[in-house]
């Protein structure tokens, strides 16, 4: 059993014994045996490695989860899940078999204690949230917002967010192969839930994508495009390849990043012949033009990295793209210790050749308080993981501050820990601040979870009017 990060461990160097808070060790990747689940007892390896089989057997509701897990998942858990789906969930359930199989990887539903282990599992905690996970006192922060980063306000054309001076985000589609409970784009991505009616794009897909390319051709200051959604793995490959090829024809574009959690959640997609051949074509064209193409995936727990994930990452690197990188999210109960972050970073780097890149603080969306960490906790974690990984592979822990963008957690201008309010500055204007003379001198606030504050801080927040939609207070 792994010790917790706070325990001391011993390393020997010559005759000396050096105690270290964390001991590096490699671990062999394994694909958990999916046949331990009653619903998959007869599934063959060929079926499991088929992207089509994975997509058609995604778990989309409680009935399907019970069919897979059988009677080993308690009625109490199922009622807990059903209540969350009805009263709290901002994302509908969608879990590929590949992801579900990494939950409680060493035990099956028939074994005693499975439900308790399922409750405690880190992947379950963010992919299949239940009502009892969430805070009863503060399920949402008063300043939580469904578009917490105000990306839609910064659309240059529909779906193209121009927030940074030289970078844009292209949201090609509003679906994913899997839906994370903490999704920062929950206002647009996925199916409508009982609590959230999802926004819809107004233009047809081809018209939106054509407008994006036209804007980029007319805006030479942009050199970097994050191609996302949703998840690009849900876009038919010929359409995605055509869009990236169009980007490669824009002279000012030098970096293209394809965002796909499916590299981990559905690696079978990225191992498909059509995708690999298409990526080879794009990689060759990018090298001709001196453009970098990378894939950014989203892994939050070391147990999610399996041999299939490593094969998919290697297959993409073999096409000649520059890199495969990971952008995880800090989530309480998932990866909120230095040991969990280092375990994940090392298994990504050593076993899957995926570069640890960012860990974001969880965004301030509705229903997310049980996941979010305070800024002080994030700062401590950044300090604790330093010095173990190579510098180029040490992930930065960042806070994505509304109207500001990504900031390293130690870049905060000032921090009132009693009230849980941090203040941030920036050195550029976003797309909504072209004429704002104070944009570069203003302080922008961000908020810690209220339940973590001292009692007088919590009492201060209780006096605020929770019934009125909150607006960020900008400090001049």
Short mmCIF file of C-alpha atoms in Angstrom, two decimals:
data_model
loop_
_atom_site.label_atom_id
_atom_site.label_comp_id
_atom_site.label_asym_id
_atom_site.label_seq_id
_atom_site.Cartn_x
_atom_site.Cartn_y
_atom_site.Cartn_z
CA UNK A 1 0.00 0.00 0.00
CA UNK A 2 1.25 3.48 -0.86
CA UNK A 3 1.89 5.75 2.10
CA UNK A 4 0.35 9.21 2.25
CA UNK A 5 2.49 12.14 1.25
CA UNK A 6 3.00 13.35 4.79
CA UNK A 7 4.78 10.14 5.84
CA UNK A 8 8.55 9.97 5.70
CA UNK A 9 10.33 7.65 3.32
CA UNK A 10 13.92 6.57 3.13
CA UNK A 11 16.33 6.67 0.20
CA UNK A 12 19.91 5.48 0.47
CA UNK A 13 22.81 7.27 -1.17
CA UNK A 14 26.00 5.45 -0.29
CA UNK A 15 26.06 5.01 3.47
CA UNK A 16 23.71 7.92 4.11
CA UNK A 17 19.96 7.65 4.57
CA UNK A 18 17.93 10.58 3.27
CA UNK A 19 14.31 10.88 4.27
CA UNK A 20 12.12 12.24 1.45
CA UNK A 21 8.43 13.10 1.50
CA UNK A 22 7.91 11.27 -1.80
CA UNK A 23 9.63 8.18 -3.20
CA UNK A 24 9.73 7.83 -6.98
CA UNK A 25 8.91 4.41 -8.34
CA UNK A 26 7.87 3.20 -11.76
CA UNK A 27 4.75 1.12 -12.10
CA UNK A 28 3.85 -1.24 -14.90
CA UNK A 29 0.72 -0.26 -16.77
CA UNK A 30 -2.14 -2.72 -16.73
CA UNK A 31 -5.51 -2.82 -18.44
CA UNK A 32 -8.01 -3.73 -15.71
CA UNK A 33 -10.02 -6.88 -16.47
CA UNK A 34 -13.35 -5.56 -17.75
CA UNK A 35 -14.84 -9.05 -17.42
CA UNK A 36 -15.09 -8.52 -13.65
CA UNK A 37 -18.21 -6.46 -14.43
CA UNK A 38 -21.21 -8.78 -14.98
CA UNK A 39 -22.43 -6.81 -17.98
CA UNK A 40 -19.09 -7.26 -19.77
CA UNK A 41 -18.31 -10.82 -18.75
CA UNK A 42 -18.43 -12.05 -22.35
CA UNK A 43 -16.75 -9.05 -24.03
CA UNK A 44 -13.72 -10.07 -26.11
CA UNK A 45 -10.44 -8.20 -26.41
CA UNK A 46 -11.27 -7.39 -30.04
CA UNK A 47 -14.57 -5.83 -28.99
CA UNK A 48 -12.90 -3.90 -26.19
CA UNK A 49 -10.34 -2.42 -28.58
CA UNK A 50 -13.02 -1.34 -31.05
CA UNK A 51 -13.90 2.36 -30.93
CA UNK A 52 -17.31 1.55 -32.37
CA UNK A 53 -18.02 -0.98 -29.61
CA UNK A 54 -16.86 1.48 -26.96
CA UNK A 55 -19.08 4.26 -28.26
CA UNK A 56 -22.15 2.06 -28.60
CA UNK A 57 -21.75 0.71 -25.05
CA UNK A 58 -21.22 4.00 -23.21
CA UNK A 59 -23.07 4.21 -19.90
CA UNK A 60 -25.63 7.00 -20.26
CA UNK A 61 -27.97 6.47 -17.35
CA UNK A 62 -28.52 4.63 -14.09
CA UNK A 63 -30.26 1.70 -15.76
CA UNK A 64 -27.23 1.05 -17.97
CA UNK A 65 -24.84 1.40 -15.03
CA UNK A 66 -26.80 -1.21 -13.08
CA UNK A 67 -26.78 -3.49 -16.10
CA UNK A 68 -22.98 -3.32 -16.24
CA UNK A 69 -22.27 -3.51 -12.50
CA UNK A 70 -25.00 -5.97 -11.55
CA UNK A 71 -26.34 -6.31 -8.01
CA UNK A 72 -22.96 -5.49 -6.44
CA UNK A 73 -23.75 -1.77 -6.63
CA UNK A 74 -26.06 -0.97 -3.73
CA UNK A 75 -29.56 0.45 -4.03
CA UNK A 76 -28.46 3.31 -1.76
CA UNK A 77 -25.74 4.34 -4.21
CA UNK A 78 -28.16 4.16 -7.12
CA UNK A 79 -30.66 6.36 -5.28
CA UNK A 80 -27.85 8.80 -4.47
CA UNK A 81 -26.91 8.99 -8.15
CA UNK A 82 -30.49 9.31 -9.33
CA UNK A 83 -31.08 12.23 -6.95
CA UNK A 84 -27.98 14.03 -8.19
CA UNK A 85 -29.02 13.61 -11.80
CA UNK A 86 -32.42 15.05 -10.92
CA UNK A 87 -31.42 17.91 -8.60
CA UNK A 88 -27.78 18.93 -9.06
CA UNK A 89 -26.01 17.60 -12.15
CA UNK A 90 -24.92 20.13 -14.75
CA UNK A 91 -23.78 17.35 -17.10
CA UNK A 92 -25.70 14.30 -18.25
CA UNK A 93 -24.08 10.93 -17.69
CA UNK A 94 -21.82 9.63 -20.46
CA UNK A 95 -19.00 7.26 -19.48
CA UNK A 96 -17.18 5.07 -22.04
CA UNK A 97 -16.46 1.51 -20.94
CA UNK A 98 -12.74 2.36 -21.05
CA UNK A 99 -13.20 4.97 -18.31
CA UNK A 100 -15.65 2.98 -16.20
CA UNK A 101 -13.23 0.05 -16.26
CA UNK A 102 -10.56 2.14 -14.49
CA UNK A 103 -12.86 2.70 -11.50
CA UNK A 104 -12.03 0.34 -8.63
CA UNK A 105 -9.61 -1.43 -10.97
CA UNK A 106 -8.57 -4.15 -8.51
CA UNK A 107 -12.03 -5.33 -7.45
CA UNK A 108 -15.27 -6.45 -9.04
CA UNK A 109 -18.88 -5.74 -8.07
CA UNK A 110 -19.25 -9.24 -6.65
CA UNK A 111 -16.61 -8.62 -3.99
CA UNK A 112 -17.58 -7.38 -0.51
CA UNK A 113 -17.22 -3.65 -0.04
CA UNK A 114 -17.45 -2.79 -3.74
CA UNK A 115 -19.99 0.00 -3.26
CA UNK A 116 -17.83 1.68 -0.62
CA UNK A 117 -14.80 1.41 -2.91
CA UNK A 118 -16.85 2.79 -5.80
CA UNK A 119 -17.91 5.77 -3.68
CA UNK A 120 -14.25 6.46 -2.80
CA UNK A 121 -12.83 5.96 -6.29
CA UNK A 122 -11.22 9.17 -7.68
CA UNK A 123 -12.37 8.64 -11.26
CA UNK A 124 -15.91 7.93 -10.13
CA UNK A 125 -15.90 11.10 -8.04
CA UNK A 126 -15.68 13.37 -11.07
CA UNK A 127 -17.22 11.22 -13.80
CA UNK A 128 -20.25 9.87 -11.89
CA UNK A 129 -20.96 12.41 -9.13
CA UNK A 130 -23.68 11.61 -6.61
CA UNK A 131 -25.79 13.88 -4.44
CA UNK A 132 -23.94 13.06 -1.22
CA UNK A 133 -20.65 14.18 -2.80
CA UNK A 134 -21.84 17.77 -2.99
CA UNK A 135 -21.83 20.32 -0.22
CA UNK A 136 -25.12 20.70 1.62
CA UNK A 137 -24.16 24.13 2.97
CA UNK A 138 -22.58 25.66 -0.13
CA UNK A 139 -23.24 23.45 -3.19
CA UNK A 140 -22.43 26.46 -5.40
CA UNK A 141 -20.47 29.62 -4.78
CA UNK A 142 -22.63 32.78 -4.95
CA UNK A 143 -20.45 33.94 -7.84
CA UNK A 144 -20.58 30.65 -9.74
CA UNK A 145 -21.57 31.04 -13.39
CA UNK A 146 -22.46 28.58 -16.12
CA UNK A 147 -19.96 30.28 -18.48
CA UNK A 148 -17.54 30.92 -15.65
CA UNK A 149 -14.71 32.15 -17.91
CA UNK A 150 -17.00 34.38 -20.01
CA UNK A 151 -15.77 32.71 -23.17
CA UNK A 152 -18.94 33.39 -25.16
CA UNK A 153 -18.60 37.11 -24.42
CA UNK A 154 -15.24 36.98 -26.20
CA UNK A 155 -16.38 35.18 -29.34
CA UNK A 156 -14.88 36.90 -32.36
CA UNK A 157 -17.21 34.75 -34.43
CA UNK A 158 -19.54 32.13 -33.01
CA UNK A 159 -17.48 29.51 -31.18
CA UNK A 160 -14.12 31.29 -31.61
CA UNK A 161 -12.97 32.82 -28.32
CA UNK A 162 -10.28 35.49 -28.73
CA UNK A 163 -9.19 36.05 -25.14
CA UNK A 164 -5.39 36.21 -25.41
CA UNK A 165 -3.49 38.51 -27.78
CA UNK A 166 -1.92 35.75 -29.90
CA UNK A 167 -4.15 32.74 -29.12
CA UNK A 168 -7.71 31.69 -29.85
CA UNK A 169 -9.96 28.83 -28.81
CA UNK A 170 -12.02 27.20 -31.57
CA UNK A 171 -15.04 25.31 -30.21
CA UNK A 172 -15.92 23.13 -33.17
CA UNK A 173 -18.75 21.13 -31.62
CA UNK A 174 -20.74 20.83 -28.38
CA UNK A 175 -20.32 17.11 -27.65
CA UNK A 176 -17.70 14.74 -26.18
CA UNK A 177 -17.26 10.97 -25.97
CA UNK A 178 -17.47 11.41 -22.19
CA UNK A 179 -18.96 14.07 -19.91
CA UNK A 180 -17.00 15.19 -16.86
CA UNK A 181 -19.04 16.45 -13.92
CA UNK A 182 -16.80 19.51 -13.55
CA UNK A 183 -16.90 20.56 -17.23
CA UNK A 184 -16.08 24.26 -17.51
CA UNK A 185 -18.13 24.51 -20.73
CA UNK A 186 -21.22 22.99 -19.15
CA UNK A 187 -23.35 25.86 -20.48
CA UNK A 188 -22.86 24.61 -24.07
CA UNK A 189 -21.52 21.05 -24.00
CA UNK A 190 -23.68 17.99 -23.62
CA UNK A 191 -27.36 17.33 -23.19
CA UNK A 192 -29.78 19.46 -21.23
CA UNK A 193 -30.22 18.25 -17.64
CA UNK A 194 -33.14 18.87 -15.25
CA UNK A 195 -31.22 21.83 -13.79
CA UNK A 196 -29.43 23.25 -16.87
CA UNK A 197 -30.85 24.03 -20.30
CA UNK A 198 -27.87 23.99 -22.63
CA UNK A 199 -27.18 26.80 -25.05
CA UNK A 200 -27.05 25.98 -28.75
CA UNK A 201 -24.94 27.30 -31.59
CA UNK A 202 -26.96 29.45 -33.95
CA UNK A 203 -24.99 28.82 -37.15
CA UNK A 204 -24.59 25.46 -38.83
CA UNK A 205 -21.28 23.71 -38.23
CA UNK A 206 -19.74 24.30 -41.64
CA UNK A 207 -20.72 27.98 -41.60
CA UNK A 208 -19.19 28.42 -38.14
CA UNK A 209 -15.95 26.73 -39.12
CA UNK A 210 -15.70 28.75 -42.32
CA UNK A 211 -16.22 31.96 -40.33
CA UNK A 212 -13.42 30.93 -37.96
CA UNK A 213 -10.97 30.41 -40.82
CA UNK A 214 -11.98 33.74 -42.39
CA UNK A 215 -11.39 35.55 -39.09
CA UNK A 216 -7.96 33.96 -38.64
CA UNK A 217 -6.92 34.92 -42.17
CA UNK A 218 -7.96 38.50 -41.43
CA UNK A 219 -6.22 38.61 -38.02
CA UNK A 220 -2.46 38.18 -38.49
CA UNK A 221 -1.76 38.73 -34.79
CA UNK A 222 -3.07 35.23 -33.98
CA UNK A 223 -0.47 32.48 -34.19
CA UNK A 224 -1.89 29.75 -31.92
CA UNK A 225 -5.21 27.88 -32.22
CA UNK A 226 -6.62 25.47 -29.66
CA UNK A 227 -9.04 23.23 -31.55
CA UNK A 228 -11.59 22.00 -29.04
CA UNK A 229 -15.28 21.76 -28.32
CA UNK A 230 -16.55 19.54 -26.82
CA UNK A 231 -13.94 17.04 -27.90
CA UNK A 232 -12.47 16.83 -31.38
CA UNK A 233 -12.75 13.03 -31.22
CA UNK A 234 -16.50 13.47 -31.74
CA UNK A 235 -16.08 15.34 -35.03
CA UNK A 236 -16.09 13.05 -38.08
CA UNK A 237 -12.44 12.64 -39.00
CA UNK A 238 -12.70 14.02 -42.58
CA UNK A 239 -14.23 17.26 -41.24
CA UNK A 240 -11.60 17.65 -38.52
CA UNK A 241 -8.77 16.95 -40.93
CA UNK A 242 -10.18 19.49 -43.39
CA UNK A 243 -10.40 22.17 -40.66
CA UNK A 244 -6.83 21.58 -39.48
CA UNK A 245 -5.63 21.57 -43.10
CA UNK A 246 -7.34 24.95 -43.54
CA UNK A 247 -5.51 26.21 -40.45
CA UNK A 248 -2.23 25.04 -41.96
CA UNK A 249 -2.99 27.22 -44.98
CA UNK A 250 -3.22 30.35 -42.79
CA UNK A 251 0.23 31.87 -42.95
CA UNK A 252 0.27 33.35 -39.43
CA UNK A 253 -0.71 30.13 -37.63
CA UNK A 254 2.33 28.50 -36.03
CA UNK A 255 0.84 26.31 -33.28
CA UNK A 256 -2.20 24.03 -33.44
CA UNK A 257 -3.39 22.15 -30.36
CA UNK A 258 -6.06 19.45 -30.64
CA UNK A 259 -7.94 19.05 -27.34
CA UNK A 260 -9.20 15.54 -26.67
CA UNK A 261 -9.88 13.89 -23.33
CA UNK A 262 -10.73 10.89 -25.49
CA UNK A 263 -7.03 10.11 -25.86
CA UNK A 264 -7.50 8.76 -22.32
CA UNK A 265 -11.26 8.14 -22.20
CA UNK A 266 -11.55 6.53 -25.64
CA UNK A 267 -7.99 5.73 -26.83
CA UNK A 268 -9.50 3.28 -29.29
CA UNK A 269 -10.56 6.27 -31.41
CA UNK A 270 -7.00 7.57 -31.74
CA UNK A 271 -5.74 4.08 -32.57
CA UNK A 272 -8.09 3.80 -35.56
CA UNK A 273 -6.56 3.43 -39.02
CA UNK A 274 -8.39 6.45 -40.47
CA UNK A 275 -7.30 8.73 -37.65
CA UNK A 276 -3.67 7.58 -37.70
CA UNK A 277 -3.40 7.97 -41.46
CA UNK A 278 -5.00 11.40 -41.32
CA UNK A 279 -2.72 12.56 -38.52
CA UNK A 280 0.27 11.44 -40.57
CA UNK A 281 -0.92 13.61 -43.45
CA UNK A 282 -1.43 16.59 -41.16
CA UNK A 283 1.91 16.00 -39.46
CA UNK A 284 3.74 15.92 -42.78
CA UNK A 285 2.05 19.12 -43.95
CA UNK A 286 2.82 20.82 -40.62
CA UNK A 287 6.51 19.92 -40.88
CA UNK A 288 6.64 21.35 -44.39
CA UNK A 289 5.28 24.63 -43.07
CA UNK A 290 7.26 24.67 -39.83
CA UNK A 291 4.05 24.49 -37.75
CA UNK A 292 3.75 22.56 -34.48
CA UNK A 293 0.78 20.25 -33.93
CA UNK A 294 0.19 18.84 -30.44
CA UNK A 295 -2.59 16.88 -28.76
CA UNK A 296 -3.76 18.02 -25.34
CA UNK A 297 -5.58 15.45 -23.26
CA UNK A 298 -7.15 15.54 -19.78
CA UNK A 299 -6.11 12.92 -17.23
CA UNK A 300 -6.84 13.50 -13.55
CA UNK A 301 -5.81 10.22 -11.90
CA UNK A 302 -2.87 7.85 -12.40
CA UNK A 303 -5.15 4.80 -12.58
CA UNK A 304 -6.64 6.17 -15.82
CA UNK A 305 -3.35 5.60 -17.66
CA UNK A 306 -3.51 2.10 -19.11
CA UNK A 307 -1.62 0.30 -21.89
CA UNK A 308 -4.25 1.37 -24.42
CA UNK A 309 -3.75 5.01 -23.44
CA UNK A 310 0.02 4.63 -23.81
CA UNK A 311 -0.45 2.97 -27.21
CA UNK A 312 -2.68 5.81 -28.40
CA UNK A 313 -0.20 8.46 -27.27
CA UNK A 314 2.67 6.62 -28.98
CA UNK A 315 0.61 6.19 -32.15
CA UNK A 316 0.09 9.95 -32.29
CA UNK A 317 3.75 10.70 -31.65
CA UNK A 318 4.65 8.26 -34.41
CA UNK A 319 2.67 10.40 -36.87
CA UNK A 320 5.26 13.14 -36.41
CA UNK A 321 3.32 15.63 -34.32
CA UNK A 322 5.33 17.62 -31.81
CA UNK A 323 3.92 16.47 -28.49
CA UNK A 324 1.11 14.95 -26.44
CA UNK A 325 0.44 16.99 -23.27
CA UNK A 326 -1.83 16.67 -20.28
CA UNK A 327 -4.04 19.38 -18.79
CA UNK A 328 -5.53 18.02 -15.59
CA UNK A 329 -7.85 19.72 -13.14
CA UNK A 330 -7.27 19.89 -9.38
CA UNK A 331 -10.23 18.13 -7.76
CA UNK A 332 -10.79 17.36 -4.11
CA UNK A 333 -10.97 13.64 -3.52
CA UNK A 334 -9.36 12.96 -6.90
CA UNK A 335 -5.85 14.41 -6.99
CA UNK A 336 -5.66 16.91 -4.13
CA UNK A 337 -2.39 15.62 -2.67
CA UNK A 338 1.18 16.03 -3.85
CA UNK A 339 1.55 12.26 -3.96
CA UNK A 340 -1.43 11.90 -6.32
CA UNK A 341 -0.11 14.68 -8.59
CA UNK A 342 3.40 13.24 -8.68
CA UNK A 343 2.16 9.69 -9.24
CA UNK A 344 0.07 10.93 -12.15
CA UNK A 345 2.84 13.09 -13.61
CA UNK A 346 5.40 10.28 -13.49
CA UNK A 347 3.13 7.65 -15.01
CA UNK A 348 2.20 10.05 -17.81
CA UNK A 349 5.81 10.95 -18.50
CA UNK A 350 7.50 7.57 -18.02
CA UNK A 351 4.92 5.07 -19.21
CA UNK A 352 2.84 6.96 -21.77
CA UNK A 353 5.20 9.70 -23.06
CA UNK A 354 2.55 12.31 -22.26
CA UNK A 355 3.98 15.58 -21.01
CA UNK A 356 2.56 16.88 -17.72
CA UNK A 357 1.62 20.45 -18.55
CA UNK A 358 -1.04 22.12 -16.41
CA UNK A 359 -3.21 21.42 -13.44
CA UNK A 360 -6.05 23.92 -13.41
CA UNK A 361 -7.94 24.93 -10.33
CA UNK A 362 -11.52 23.77 -10.85
CA UNK A 363 -13.60 26.55 -12.39
CA UNK A 364 -16.44 28.27 -10.55
CA UNK A 365 -19.36 26.54 -12.19
CA UNK A 366 -22.60 25.67 -10.35
CA UNK A 367 -22.43 22.66 -8.06
CA UNK A 368 -18.63 22.51 -7.96
CA UNK A 369 -17.77 23.58 -4.40
CA UNK A 370 -17.06 20.03 -3.23
CA UNK A 371 -14.40 19.71 -5.94
CA UNK A 372 -12.71 23.10 -5.66
CA UNK A 373 -9.56 23.81 -3.66
CA UNK A 374 -8.58 27.13 -2.14
CA UNK A 375 -5.78 29.18 -3.64
CA UNK A 376 -3.66 28.49 -0.53
CA UNK A 377 -4.07 24.74 -1.02
CA UNK A 378 -3.07 25.03 -4.68
CA UNK A 379 0.00 27.08 -3.76
CA UNK A 380 1.08 24.44 -1.23
CA UNK A 381 0.68 21.70 -3.83
CA UNK A 382 2.79 23.62 -6.35
CA UNK A 383 5.52 23.95 -3.73
CA UNK A 384 5.32 20.27 -2.77
CA UNK A 385 5.71 18.87 -6.30
CA UNK A 386 8.72 21.00 -7.19
CA UNK A 387 12.10 19.30 -7.51
CA UNK A 388 10.95 15.76 -8.27
CA UNK A 389 10.17 15.97 -11.97
CA UNK A 390 12.45 17.41 -14.64
CA UNK A 391 11.89 21.14 -14.91
CA UNK A 392 10.46 20.85 -18.42
CA UNK A 393 7.93 18.29 -17.16
CA UNK A 394 6.93 19.90 -13.88
CA UNK A 395 3.27 20.87 -14.31
CA UNK A 396 2.24 24.41 -13.51
CA UNK A 397 -0.74 24.80 -11.24
CA UNK A 398 -2.82 27.63 -12.63
CA UNK A 399 -5.91 29.60 -11.76
CA UNK A 400 -8.03 30.56 -14.76
CA UNK A 401 -9.25 33.93 -13.53
CA UNK A 402 -12.42 35.35 -15.14
CA UNK A 403 -11.59 38.16 -17.58
CA UNK A 404 -7.87 37.53 -16.99
CA UNK A 405 -6.91 34.05 -18.11
CA UNK A 406 -4.44 31.49 -16.82
CA UNK A 407 -2.18 32.66 -13.99
CA UNK A 408 0.31 30.61 -12.00
CA UNK A 409 -1.07 30.34 -8.50
CA UNK A 410 1.84 32.31 -7.03
CA UNK A 411 1.20 35.26 -9.37
CA UNK A 412 -1.66 36.52 -7.22
CA UNK A 413 -1.41 40.26 -6.52
CA UNK A 414 -2.97 40.03 -3.06
CA UNK A 415 -5.00 37.50 -1.14
CA UNK A 416 -7.55 37.91 1.64
CA UNK A 417 -7.57 34.36 3.01
CA UNK A 418 -10.17 35.22 5.67
CA UNK A 419 -12.78 36.11 3.05
CA UNK A 420 -11.36 33.77 0.44
CA UNK A 421 -10.86 36.49 -2.16
CA UNK A 422 -7.73 36.67 -4.27
CA UNK A 423 -6.94 39.58 -6.59
CA UNK A 424 -5.16 39.28 -9.92
CA UNK A 425 -3.76 41.62 -12.56
CA UNK A 426 -2.87 41.11 -16.20
CA UNK A 427 -0.74 42.53 -18.98
CA UNK A 428 -3.10 42.39 -21.98
CA UNK A 429 -6.69 43.19 -22.92
CA UNK A 430 -9.25 40.54 -23.72
CA UNK A 431 -11.63 40.71 -26.64
CA UNK A 432 -14.19 42.68 -24.60
CA UNK A 433 -11.73 45.33 -23.35
CA UNK A 434 -10.40 46.92 -26.53
CA UNK A 435 -11.28 50.41 -25.31
CA UNK A 436 -10.87 49.86 -21.57
CA UNK A 437 -8.11 52.13 -20.30
CA UNK A 438 -8.12 50.49 -16.86
CA UNK A 439 -7.87 46.87 -18.03
CA UNK A 440 -4.14 46.66 -17.29
CA UNK A 441 -4.31 48.33 -13.87
CA UNK A 442 -7.51 46.77 -12.52
CA UNK A 443 -7.52 43.94 -10.00
CA UNK A 444 -9.79 41.02 -10.85
CA UNK A 445 -11.17 38.83 -8.03
CA UNK A 446 -11.33 35.07 -7.67
CA UNK A 447 -13.02 33.20 -4.81
CA UNK A 448 -12.14 30.27 -2.55
CA UNK A 449 -14.79 27.76 -1.44
CA UNK A 450 -16.65 29.41 1.44
CA UNK A 451 -16.84 26.35 3.68
CA UNK A 452 -13.03 26.39 3.97
CA UNK A 453 -12.98 29.91 5.44
CA UNK A 454 -12.73 30.74 9.14
CA UNK A 455 -16.11 31.24 10.81
CA UNK A 456 -16.04 35.03 10.56
CA UNK A 457 -15.33 34.73 6.84
CA UNK A 458 -18.22 32.34 6.36
CA UNK A 459 -20.48 34.65 8.32
CA UNK A 460 -19.50 37.56 6.06
CA UNK A 461 -20.61 35.53 3.03
CA UNK A 462 -23.87 34.51 4.73
CA UNK A 463 -24.84 38.19 4.81
CA UNK A 464 -24.56 38.42 1.02
CA UNK A 465 -27.78 38.04 -0.95
CA UNK A 466 -27.71 34.56 -2.46
CA UNK A 467 -30.97 35.17 -4.32
CA UNK A 468 -29.50 37.74 -6.70
CA UNK A 469 -27.36 36.60 -9.64
CA UNK A 470 -23.81 37.60 -8.77
CA UNK A 471 -21.57 39.82 -10.81
CA UNK A 472 -17.83 39.99 -10.39
CA UNK A 473 -16.73 43.11 -8.54
CA UNK A 474 -13.74 44.60 -10.30
CA UNK A 475 -11.32 46.59 -8.17
CA UNK A 476 -9.69 49.70 -9.56
#
